[in-house]
Short mmCIF file of C-alpha atoms in Angstrom, two decimals:
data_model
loop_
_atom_site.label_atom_id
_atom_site.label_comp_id
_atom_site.label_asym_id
_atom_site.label_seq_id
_atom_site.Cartn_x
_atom_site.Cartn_y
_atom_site.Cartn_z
CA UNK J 621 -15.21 -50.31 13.87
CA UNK J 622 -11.79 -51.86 14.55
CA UNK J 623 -11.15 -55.37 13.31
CA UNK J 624 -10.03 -57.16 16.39
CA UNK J 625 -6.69 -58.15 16.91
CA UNK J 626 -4.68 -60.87 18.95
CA UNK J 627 -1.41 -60.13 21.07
CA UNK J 628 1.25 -62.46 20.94
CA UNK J 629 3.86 -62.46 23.55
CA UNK J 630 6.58 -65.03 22.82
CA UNK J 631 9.03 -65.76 26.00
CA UNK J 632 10.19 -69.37 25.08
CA UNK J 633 13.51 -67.60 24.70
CA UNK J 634 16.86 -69.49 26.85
CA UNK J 635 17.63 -65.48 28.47
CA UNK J 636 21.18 -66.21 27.99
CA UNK J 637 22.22 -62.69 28.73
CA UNK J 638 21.04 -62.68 31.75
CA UNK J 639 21.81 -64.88 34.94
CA UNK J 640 19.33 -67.32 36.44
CA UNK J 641 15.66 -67.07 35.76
CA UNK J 642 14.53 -65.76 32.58
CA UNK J 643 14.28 -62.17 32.28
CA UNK J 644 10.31 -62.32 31.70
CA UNK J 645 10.05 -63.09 35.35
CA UNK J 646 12.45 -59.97 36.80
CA UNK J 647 11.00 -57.87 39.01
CA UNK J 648 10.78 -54.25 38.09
CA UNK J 649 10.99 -51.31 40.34
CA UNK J 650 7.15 -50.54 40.59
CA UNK J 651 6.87 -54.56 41.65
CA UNK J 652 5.46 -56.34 38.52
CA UNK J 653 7.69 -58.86 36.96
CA UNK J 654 9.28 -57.70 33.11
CA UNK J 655 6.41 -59.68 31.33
CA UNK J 656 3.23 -57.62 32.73
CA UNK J 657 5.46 -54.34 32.82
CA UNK J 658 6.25 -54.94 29.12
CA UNK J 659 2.78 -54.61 28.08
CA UNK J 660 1.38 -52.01 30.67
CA UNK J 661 2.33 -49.09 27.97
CA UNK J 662 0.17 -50.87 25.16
CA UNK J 663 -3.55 -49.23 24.40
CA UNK J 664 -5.57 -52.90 24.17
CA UNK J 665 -8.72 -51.44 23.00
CA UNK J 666 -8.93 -53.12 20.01
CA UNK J 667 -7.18 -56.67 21.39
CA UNK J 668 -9.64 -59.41 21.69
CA UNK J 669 -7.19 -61.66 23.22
CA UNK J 670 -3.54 -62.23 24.72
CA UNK J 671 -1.37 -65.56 24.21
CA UNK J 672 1.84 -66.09 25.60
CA UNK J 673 3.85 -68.77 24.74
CA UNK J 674 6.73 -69.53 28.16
CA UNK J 675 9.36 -72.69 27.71
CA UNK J 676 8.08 -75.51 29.86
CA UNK J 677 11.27 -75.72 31.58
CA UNK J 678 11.07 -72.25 33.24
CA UNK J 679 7.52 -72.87 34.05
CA UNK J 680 8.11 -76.39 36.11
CA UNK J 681 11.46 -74.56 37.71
CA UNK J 682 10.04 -71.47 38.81
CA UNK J 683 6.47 -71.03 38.16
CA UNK J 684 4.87 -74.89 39.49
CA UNK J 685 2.24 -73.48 41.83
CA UNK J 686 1.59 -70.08 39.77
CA UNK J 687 -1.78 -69.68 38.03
CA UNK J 688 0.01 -67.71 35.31
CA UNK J 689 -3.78 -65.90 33.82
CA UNK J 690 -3.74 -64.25 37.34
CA UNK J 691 -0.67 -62.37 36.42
CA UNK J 692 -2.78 -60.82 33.49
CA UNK J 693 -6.14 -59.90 35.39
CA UNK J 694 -4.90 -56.45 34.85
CA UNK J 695 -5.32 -56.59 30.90
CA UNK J 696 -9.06 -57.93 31.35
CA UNK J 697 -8.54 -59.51 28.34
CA UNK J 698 -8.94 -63.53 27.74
CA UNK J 699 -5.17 -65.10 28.53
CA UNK J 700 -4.22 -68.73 26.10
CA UNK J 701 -0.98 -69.52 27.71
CA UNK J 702 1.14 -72.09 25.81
CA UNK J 703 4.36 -73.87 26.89
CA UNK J 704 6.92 -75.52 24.43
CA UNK J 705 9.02 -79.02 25.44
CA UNK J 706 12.25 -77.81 24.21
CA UNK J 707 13.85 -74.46 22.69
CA UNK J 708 12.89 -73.05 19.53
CA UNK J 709 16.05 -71.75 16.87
CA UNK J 710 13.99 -68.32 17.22
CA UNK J 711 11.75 -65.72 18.28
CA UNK J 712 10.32 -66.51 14.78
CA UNK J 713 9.80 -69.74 15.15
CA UNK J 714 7.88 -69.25 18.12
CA UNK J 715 5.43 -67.24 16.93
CA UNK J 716 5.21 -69.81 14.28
CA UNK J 717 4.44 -72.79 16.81
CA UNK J 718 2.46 -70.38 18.67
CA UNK J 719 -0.16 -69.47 15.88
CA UNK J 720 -0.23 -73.07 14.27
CA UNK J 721 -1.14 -74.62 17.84
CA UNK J 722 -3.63 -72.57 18.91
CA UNK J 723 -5.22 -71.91 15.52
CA UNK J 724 -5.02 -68.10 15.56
CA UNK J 725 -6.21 -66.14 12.49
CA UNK J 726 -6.97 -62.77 11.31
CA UNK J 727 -4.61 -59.25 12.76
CA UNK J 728 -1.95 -60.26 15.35
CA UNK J 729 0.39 -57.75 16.98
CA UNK J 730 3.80 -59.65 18.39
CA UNK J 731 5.60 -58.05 20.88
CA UNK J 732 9.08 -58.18 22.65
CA UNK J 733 8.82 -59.22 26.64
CA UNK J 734 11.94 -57.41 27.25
CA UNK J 735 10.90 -53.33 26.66
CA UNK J 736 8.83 -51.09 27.22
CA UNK J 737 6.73 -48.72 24.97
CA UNK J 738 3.38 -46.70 24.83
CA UNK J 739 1.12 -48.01 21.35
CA UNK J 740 -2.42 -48.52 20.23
CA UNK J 741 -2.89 -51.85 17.95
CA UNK J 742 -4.37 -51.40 14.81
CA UNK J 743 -5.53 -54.10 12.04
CA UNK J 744 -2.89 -53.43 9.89
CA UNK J 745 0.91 -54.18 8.61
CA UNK J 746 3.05 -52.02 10.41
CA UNK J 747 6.36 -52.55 12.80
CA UNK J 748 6.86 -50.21 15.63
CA UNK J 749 9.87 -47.61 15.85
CA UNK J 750 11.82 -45.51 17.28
CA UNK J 751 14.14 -42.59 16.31
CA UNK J 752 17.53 -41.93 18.04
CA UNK J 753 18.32 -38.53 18.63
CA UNK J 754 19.15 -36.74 21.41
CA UNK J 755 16.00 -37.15 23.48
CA UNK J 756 15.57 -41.08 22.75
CA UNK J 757 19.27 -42.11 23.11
CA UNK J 758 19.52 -46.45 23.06
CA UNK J 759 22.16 -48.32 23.83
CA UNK J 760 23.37 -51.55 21.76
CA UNK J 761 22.28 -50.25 18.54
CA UNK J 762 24.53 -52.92 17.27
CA UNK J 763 21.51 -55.36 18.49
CA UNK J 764 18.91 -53.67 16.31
CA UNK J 765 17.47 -53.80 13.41
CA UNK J 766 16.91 -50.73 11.23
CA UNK J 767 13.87 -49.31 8.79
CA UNK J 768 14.25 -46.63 6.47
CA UNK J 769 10.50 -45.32 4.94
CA UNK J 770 8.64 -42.88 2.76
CA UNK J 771 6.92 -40.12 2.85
CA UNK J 772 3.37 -41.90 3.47
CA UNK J 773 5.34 -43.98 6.45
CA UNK J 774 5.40 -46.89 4.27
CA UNK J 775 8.54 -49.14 4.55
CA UNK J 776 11.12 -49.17 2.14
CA UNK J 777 13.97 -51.16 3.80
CA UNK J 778 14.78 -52.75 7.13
CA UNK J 779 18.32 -54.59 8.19
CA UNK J 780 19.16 -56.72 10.94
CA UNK J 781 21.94 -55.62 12.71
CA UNK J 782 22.80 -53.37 10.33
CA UNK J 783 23.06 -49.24 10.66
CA UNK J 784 20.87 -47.58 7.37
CA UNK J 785 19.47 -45.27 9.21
CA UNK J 786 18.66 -43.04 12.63
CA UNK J 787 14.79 -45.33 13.30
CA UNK J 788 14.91 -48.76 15.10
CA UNK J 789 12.88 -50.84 15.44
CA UNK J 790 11.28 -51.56 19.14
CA UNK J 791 10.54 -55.39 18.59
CA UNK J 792 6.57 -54.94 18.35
CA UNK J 793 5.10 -55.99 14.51
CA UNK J 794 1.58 -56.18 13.29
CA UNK J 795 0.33 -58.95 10.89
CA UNK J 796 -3.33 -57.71 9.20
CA UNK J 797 -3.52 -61.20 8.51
CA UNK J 798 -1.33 -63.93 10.14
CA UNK J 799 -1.43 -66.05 7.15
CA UNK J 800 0.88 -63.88 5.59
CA UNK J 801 3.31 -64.50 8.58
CA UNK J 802 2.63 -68.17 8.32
CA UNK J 803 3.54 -68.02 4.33
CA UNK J 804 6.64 -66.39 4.23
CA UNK J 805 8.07 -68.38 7.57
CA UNK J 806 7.36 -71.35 5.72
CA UNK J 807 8.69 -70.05 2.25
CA UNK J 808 11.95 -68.90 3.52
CA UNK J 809 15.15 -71.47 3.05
CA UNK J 810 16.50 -71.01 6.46
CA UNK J 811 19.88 -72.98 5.34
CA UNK J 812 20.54 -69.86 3.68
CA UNK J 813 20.34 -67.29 6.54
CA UNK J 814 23.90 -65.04 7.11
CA UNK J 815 22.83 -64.63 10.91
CA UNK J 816 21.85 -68.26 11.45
CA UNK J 817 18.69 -66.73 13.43
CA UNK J 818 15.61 -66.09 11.61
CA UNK J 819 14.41 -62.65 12.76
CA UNK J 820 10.80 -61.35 12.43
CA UNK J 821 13.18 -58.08 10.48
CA UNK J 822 13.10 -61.01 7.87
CA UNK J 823 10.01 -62.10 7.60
CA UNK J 824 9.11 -58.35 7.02
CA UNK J 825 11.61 -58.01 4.50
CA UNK J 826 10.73 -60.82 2.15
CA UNK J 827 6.93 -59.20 2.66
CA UNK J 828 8.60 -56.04 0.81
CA UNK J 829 10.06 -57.85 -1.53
CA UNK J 830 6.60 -59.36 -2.58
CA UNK J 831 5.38 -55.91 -2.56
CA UNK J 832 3.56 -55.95 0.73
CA UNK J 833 2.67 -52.64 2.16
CA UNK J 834 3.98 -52.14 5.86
CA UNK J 835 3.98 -49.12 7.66
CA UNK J 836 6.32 -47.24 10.43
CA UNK J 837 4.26 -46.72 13.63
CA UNK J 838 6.48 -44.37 15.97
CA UNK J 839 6.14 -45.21 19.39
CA UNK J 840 6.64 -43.00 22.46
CA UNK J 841 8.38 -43.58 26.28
CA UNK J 842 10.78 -46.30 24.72
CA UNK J 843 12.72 -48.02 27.01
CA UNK J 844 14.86 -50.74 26.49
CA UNK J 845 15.33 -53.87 29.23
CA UNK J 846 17.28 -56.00 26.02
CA UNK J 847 20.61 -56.88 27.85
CA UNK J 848 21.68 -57.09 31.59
CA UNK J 849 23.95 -53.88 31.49
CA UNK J 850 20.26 -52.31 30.07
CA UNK J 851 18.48 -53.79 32.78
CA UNK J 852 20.73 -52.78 35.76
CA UNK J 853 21.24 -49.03 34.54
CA UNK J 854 16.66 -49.29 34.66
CA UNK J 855 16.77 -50.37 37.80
CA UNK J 856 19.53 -47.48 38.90
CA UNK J 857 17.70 -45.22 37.51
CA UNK J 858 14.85 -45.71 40.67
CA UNK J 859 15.49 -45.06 44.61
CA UNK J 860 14.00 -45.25 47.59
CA UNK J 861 14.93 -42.41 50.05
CA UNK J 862 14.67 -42.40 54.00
CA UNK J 863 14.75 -38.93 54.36
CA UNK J 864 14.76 -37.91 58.52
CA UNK J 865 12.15 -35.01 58.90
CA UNK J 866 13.78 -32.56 61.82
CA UNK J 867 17.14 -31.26 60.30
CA UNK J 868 16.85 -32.24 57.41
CA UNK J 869 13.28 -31.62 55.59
CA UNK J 870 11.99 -29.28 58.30
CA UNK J 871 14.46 -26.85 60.78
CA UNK J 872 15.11 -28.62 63.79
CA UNK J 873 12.35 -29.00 66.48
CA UNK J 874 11.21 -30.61 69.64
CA UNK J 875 8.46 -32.03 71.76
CA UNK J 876 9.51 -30.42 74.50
CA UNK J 877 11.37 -27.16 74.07
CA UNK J 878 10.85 -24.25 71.36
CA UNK J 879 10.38 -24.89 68.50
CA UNK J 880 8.12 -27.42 68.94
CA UNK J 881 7.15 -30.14 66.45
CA UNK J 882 5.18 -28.85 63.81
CA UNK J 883 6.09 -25.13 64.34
CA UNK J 884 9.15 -24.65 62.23
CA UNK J 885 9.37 -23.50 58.28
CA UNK J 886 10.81 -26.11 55.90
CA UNK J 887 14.93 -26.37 54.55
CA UNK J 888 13.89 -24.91 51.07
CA UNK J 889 16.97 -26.06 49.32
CA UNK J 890 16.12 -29.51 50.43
CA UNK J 891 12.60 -29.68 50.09
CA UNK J 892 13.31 -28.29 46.13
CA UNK J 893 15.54 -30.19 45.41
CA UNK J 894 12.80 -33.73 46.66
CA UNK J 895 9.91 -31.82 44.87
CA UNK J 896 12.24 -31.98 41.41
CA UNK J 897 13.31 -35.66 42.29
CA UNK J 898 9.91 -36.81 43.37
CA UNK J 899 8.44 -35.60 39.72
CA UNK J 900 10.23 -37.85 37.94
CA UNK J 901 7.97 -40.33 39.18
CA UNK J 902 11.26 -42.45 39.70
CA UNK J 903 11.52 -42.16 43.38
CA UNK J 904 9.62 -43.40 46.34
CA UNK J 905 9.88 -41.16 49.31
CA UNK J 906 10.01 -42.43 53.33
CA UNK J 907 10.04 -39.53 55.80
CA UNK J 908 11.81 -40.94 59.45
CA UNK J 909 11.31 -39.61 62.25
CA UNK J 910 11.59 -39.73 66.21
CA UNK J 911 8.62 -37.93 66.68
CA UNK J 912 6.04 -39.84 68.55
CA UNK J 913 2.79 -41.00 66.57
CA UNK J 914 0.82 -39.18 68.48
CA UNK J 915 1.85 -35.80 66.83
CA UNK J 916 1.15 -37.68 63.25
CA UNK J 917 -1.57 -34.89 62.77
CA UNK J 918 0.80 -31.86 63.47
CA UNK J 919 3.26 -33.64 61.39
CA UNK J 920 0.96 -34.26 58.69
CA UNK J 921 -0.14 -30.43 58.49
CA UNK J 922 3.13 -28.84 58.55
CA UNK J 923 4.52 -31.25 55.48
CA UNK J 924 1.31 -30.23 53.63
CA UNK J 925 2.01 -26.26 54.30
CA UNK J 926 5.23 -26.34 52.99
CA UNK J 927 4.19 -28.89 50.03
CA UNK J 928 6.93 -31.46 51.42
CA UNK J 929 6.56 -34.78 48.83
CA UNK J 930 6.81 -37.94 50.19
CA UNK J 931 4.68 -41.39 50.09
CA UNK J 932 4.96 -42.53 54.09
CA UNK J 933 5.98 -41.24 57.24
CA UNK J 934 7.59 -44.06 59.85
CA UNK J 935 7.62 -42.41 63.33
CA UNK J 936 8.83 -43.37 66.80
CA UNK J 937 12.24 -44.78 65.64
CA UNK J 938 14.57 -43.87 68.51
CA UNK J 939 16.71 -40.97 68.40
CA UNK J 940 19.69 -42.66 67.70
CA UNK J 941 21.95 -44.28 64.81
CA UNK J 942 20.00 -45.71 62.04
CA UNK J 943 21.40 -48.50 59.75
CA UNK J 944 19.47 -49.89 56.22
CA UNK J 945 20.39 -53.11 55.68
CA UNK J 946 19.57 -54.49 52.07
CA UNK J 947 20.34 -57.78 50.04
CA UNK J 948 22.24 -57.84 46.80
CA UNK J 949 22.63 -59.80 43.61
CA UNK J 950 23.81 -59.73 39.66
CA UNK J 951 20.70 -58.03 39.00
CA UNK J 952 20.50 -55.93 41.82
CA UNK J 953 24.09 -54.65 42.11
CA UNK J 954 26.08 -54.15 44.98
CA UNK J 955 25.54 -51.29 46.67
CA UNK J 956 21.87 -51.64 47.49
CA UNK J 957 22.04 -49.67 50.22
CA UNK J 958 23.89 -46.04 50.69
CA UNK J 959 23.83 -44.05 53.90
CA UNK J 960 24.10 -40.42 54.01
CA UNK J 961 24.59 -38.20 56.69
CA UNK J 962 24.09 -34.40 56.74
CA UNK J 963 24.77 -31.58 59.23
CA UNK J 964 21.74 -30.62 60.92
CA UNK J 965 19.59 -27.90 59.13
CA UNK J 966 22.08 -27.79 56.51
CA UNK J 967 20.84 -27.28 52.95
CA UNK J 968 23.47 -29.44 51.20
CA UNK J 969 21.21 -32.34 50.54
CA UNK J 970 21.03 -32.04 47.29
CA UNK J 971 25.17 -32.40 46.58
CA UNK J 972 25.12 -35.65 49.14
CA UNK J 973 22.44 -37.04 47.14
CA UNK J 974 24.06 -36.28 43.23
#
């Protein structure tokens, strides 16, 4: 059986790269905010419980009336939430606080609030990785820190900030036993540090150094919300489409006149080129229409005959000019909102659209 092990989310960090709130409470795509997103990807099989350590000051300006253990239901784990009075000089020194104050012992696993990546937690030293190539290309490597290991997976080296190899690491390290966290933190001179920032790549390090074993655990579906420029090209990389149905989806009909609604074949190009959008799972699909709701069955059959994707139909919008109207802000860029129009039953939708 697994030895149980504790998660340790530390977002006491001031988010300086990013304007107003802290990034832990951005809203993602799908809806969640950053910090339930970030964990979402993690197997928690083996976690017996989650504690997440915010900065007071975030919590009284933005989260007063929030019961912050709702956010988690999800996890169905237990949730200790803990908030510090002032910053700490690191992510480090968080963790530190974190364990001494709520007396946690045995295998912890702490992870980064500001990526994403798919992992099961085991009772074990290891530190979670990624290799760039050209299927997993990251930005900012400069930010990173880098591992180098052996043939049995087992670390030899890891650098902050410095290149040594083509494996990063993803910001998610496991402790067998946090003691050994809590020893080294306290055994390290930090008057001495070159970056003035003790980073967890550190604490790992002096671990080799005393001959500590510590494995690479490769991690899949990587992605990387570290820096604002990271978490604006996310967010680009999602849409929402209005897509009108006659003329553009389907050839043109009519309630009246031949064809009617629901008779005519589908604009193949078109509908292709949504199927191959739509299966990126990065796209949420709104058919418009004029027709009236009371053909919503007709409607319904003819986009399932020609295997038309889409996640909601809006009907009986007049059969005039339509305008989308959206807000924007530094982490929701400017344009928002992008209107396209086509020539009826053309099958250029998918060069307006690229």
């Amino acid at each position: 059986m697994s030895k149980n092990v504790s998660l340790i989310l530390p977002c006491a960090g001031k988010s300086s790269r990013f304007p107003g709130k802290p990034k832990w409470l951005l809203t993602c795509p799908n809806g969640n905010l950053m910090i339930q997103e970030c964990i979402k990807g993690l197997d928690l099989t083996n976690v017996s419980k989650i504690y997440i350590t915010f900065l007071k000051e975030h919590i009284d300006k933005y989260c007063k009336n929030i019961n912050l253990k709702l956010l988690f239901e999800f996890t169905n784990k237990p949730i200790e939430i803990i908030t510090l009075d002032k910053y700490t000089s690191s992510q480090s020194e968080t963790v530190f606080i974190t364990i001494n104050k709520l007396n946690i012992q045995g295998s912890v696993f702490i992870k980064d609030c500001d990526n994403y990546f798919e992992n099961k937690k085991e009772a074990k030293n290891y530190l979670c990785y990624v290799e760039i190539n050209k299927d997993n290309d990251v930005s900012k490597v400069y930010n990173k820190s880098f591992i180098e290991f052996n043939n049995l997976n087992q670390l030899t080296n890891i650098c902050e900030k410095q290149i040594i190899s083509q494996n990063i690491c993803v910001g998610g390290y496991s402790f067998y036993d946090c003691k050994l966290f809590k020893d080294i933190y306290n055994s390290i001179d930090k008057t001495k540090l070159i970056l003035k920032e003790l980073y967890i790549s550190h604490i790992i390090c002096s671990a080799l150094i005393q001959n500590k074993i510590f494995y690479s655990n490769q991690v899949h579906d990587y992605i990387d919300w570290g820096t604002i420029e990271e978490w604006i090209n996310y967010k680009a990389s999602f849409k929402t489409l209005f897509v009108d149905l006659d003329g553009v989806l389907v050839y043109n009909s009519g309630e009246y006149t031949s064809p009617k609604w629901g008779e005519t074949n589908c604009i193949e190009e078109n509908v292709n080129y949504l199927r191959n959008l739509y299966s990126t799972k990065k796209v949420k699909i709104i058919i418009t229409t004029a027709r009236k709701s009371i053909y919503k069955q007709e409607t319904i059959d003819q986009l399932k005959k020609h295997n038309i994707p889409y996640d909601q139909i809006i009907f009986d919008l007049y059969h005039a000019k339509r305008f989308l109207i959206n807000d924007y802000s530094l982490t929701n860029q400017y344009p928002t909102a992008v209107s396209v129009n086509i020539k009826r039953d053309s099958n250029e939708l998918n060069h307006l659209l690229s």
